[in-house]
């Protein structure tokens, strides 16, 4: 596993669980608004990182309830499932974050019984996907992943980082048609100062996202916002 680092304790990344978040290196996309440019473009090698993480999890397994594996894109890791098996053997639940661009690997992970929860980032509406991910892609791969997740029986959520300068209201309503009744989150964009190429991007205001939410919830009723201070 190419592990770039880990957050020892989080109450946010794995809903309902005290968890540790593990960051993997490398990604198949180049989303211009990505705030983890270093993980995506220039992942370093840390030969003993997996052993360090597993040692930490073993020592804290009485406190922790889960592990969130994120990236980058974790499904690029050839030894992801063996790592998840080791996590499960510690009695910890697993949440997998994915961009959905590798549906065959995602299906294998979902069928393995090693994933308790999966979150997929839907980058944009199908018509504007390539603009949002920064590389040529087959949009059908992402649509296939959405369907796989919805039909998997695994707890899941979908989310989109709402980026002003990249998205408009129509993008979110088109995504809403894809997610249906699944939990869906519009996440507030934050400029970390380490974006891939995100000049001219900003967050939607609270007022703007409130109006967008009202439209989206007519199609996807289990939609809410993250990172916004809404009444």
mmCIF file of N, CA, C and O in Angstrom, residues 1 6 9 27 67 75 87 112 119 134 180 198 219 222 230:
data_model
loop_
_atom_site.group_PDB
_atom_site.id
_atom_site.type_symbol
_atom_site.label_atom_id
_atom_site.label_comp_id
_atom_site.label_asym_id
_atom_site.label_seq_id
_atom_site.Cartn_x
_atom_site.Cartn_y
_atom_site.Cartn_z
ATOM 1 N N UNK A 1 0.846 -1.200 0.000
ATOM 2 C CA UNK A 1 0.000 0.000 0.000
ATOM 3 C C UNK A 1 0.878 1.245 0.000
ATOM 4 O O UNK A 1 1.791 1.364 0.817
ATOM 5 N N UNK A 6 -1.673 9.448 7.675
ATOM 6 C CA UNK A 6 -2.943 9.085 8.291
ATOM 7 C C UNK A 6 -3.301 10.084 9.387
ATOM 8 O O UNK A 6 -2.424 10.644 10.047
ATOM 9 N N UNK A 9 -7.262 10.456 14.390
ATOM 10 C CA UNK A 9 -8.607 10.456 14.961
ATOM 11 C C UNK A 9 -9.490 11.429 14.203
ATOM 12 O O UNK A 9 -9.113 12.579 13.992
ATOM 13 N N UNK A 27 -3.606 9.064 -8.229
ATOM 14 C CA UNK A 27 -4.995 9.195 -8.667
ATOM 15 C C UNK A 27 -5.049 9.124 -10.185
ATOM 16 O O UNK A 27 -4.113 9.532 -10.875
ATOM 17 N N UNK A 67 -12.018 2.641 10.112
ATOM 18 C CA UNK A 67 -10.933 3.225 9.326
ATOM 19 C C UNK A 67 -11.512 3.691 7.999
ATOM 20 O O UNK A 67 -12.206 2.932 7.312
ATOM 21 N N UNK A 75 -8.492 2.653 -4.943
ATOM 22 C CA UNK A 75 -8.654 1.461 -5.783
ATOM 23 C C UNK A 75 -7.504 1.273 -6.763
ATOM 24 O O UNK A 75 -7.414 0.231 -7.411
ATOM 25 N N UNK A 87 -7.269 -4.777 8.482
ATOM 26 C CA UNK A 87 -8.047 -3.836 9.286
ATOM 27 C C UNK A 87 -9.265 -4.531 9.888
ATOM 28 O O UNK A 87 -9.567 -4.380 11.081
ATOM 29 N N UNK A 112 -16.326 -8.120 -1.783
ATOM 30 C CA UNK A 112 -15.357 -8.799 -0.929
ATOM 31 C C UNK A 112 -15.853 -9.002 0.497
ATOM 32 O O UNK A 112 -15.330 -9.844 1.233
ATOM 33 N N UNK A 119 -18.155 5.845 -0.052
ATOM 34 C CA UNK A 119 -18.538 7.199 -0.453
ATOM 35 C C UNK A 119 -17.925 7.472 -1.822
ATOM 36 O O UNK A 119 -16.724 7.274 -2.016
ATOM 37 N N UNK A 134 -10.440 16.923 -15.349
ATOM 38 C CA UNK A 134 -9.162 17.379 -15.878
ATOM 39 C C UNK A 134 -8.442 16.442 -16.816
ATOM 40 O O UNK A 134 -7.316 16.731 -17.241
ATOM 41 N N UNK A 180 -30.837 9.668 -6.960
ATOM 42 C CA UNK A 180 -32.166 9.283 -6.507
ATOM 43 C C UNK A 180 -32.358 9.477 -5.015
ATOM 44 O O UNK A 180 -32.158 10.569 -4.484
ATOM 45 N N UNK A 198 -6.528 25.163 -9.927
ATOM 46 C CA UNK A 198 -7.838 25.749 -9.728
ATOM 47 C C UNK A 198 -7.890 27.253 -9.605
ATOM 48 O O UNK A 198 -8.332 27.784 -8.589
ATOM 49 N N UNK A 219 -35.660 16.479 -6.403
ATOM 50 C CA UNK A 219 -35.317 15.295 -7.198
ATOM 51 C C UNK A 219 -34.662 14.225 -6.336
ATOM 52 O O UNK A 219 -34.977 13.038 -6.446
ATOM 53 N N UNK A 222 -32.866 13.175 -0.177
ATOM 54 C CA UNK A 222 -31.922 12.994 0.933
ATOM 55 C C UNK A 222 -30.624 13.766 0.700
ATOM 56 O O UNK A 222 -29.534 13.282 1.000
ATOM 57 N N UNK A 230 -25.864 26.769 7.616
ATOM 58 C CA UNK A 230 -27.244 26.985 7.196
ATOM 59 C C UNK A 230 -28.176 26.821 8.379
ATOM 60 O O UNK A 230 -27.962 25.968 9.241
#
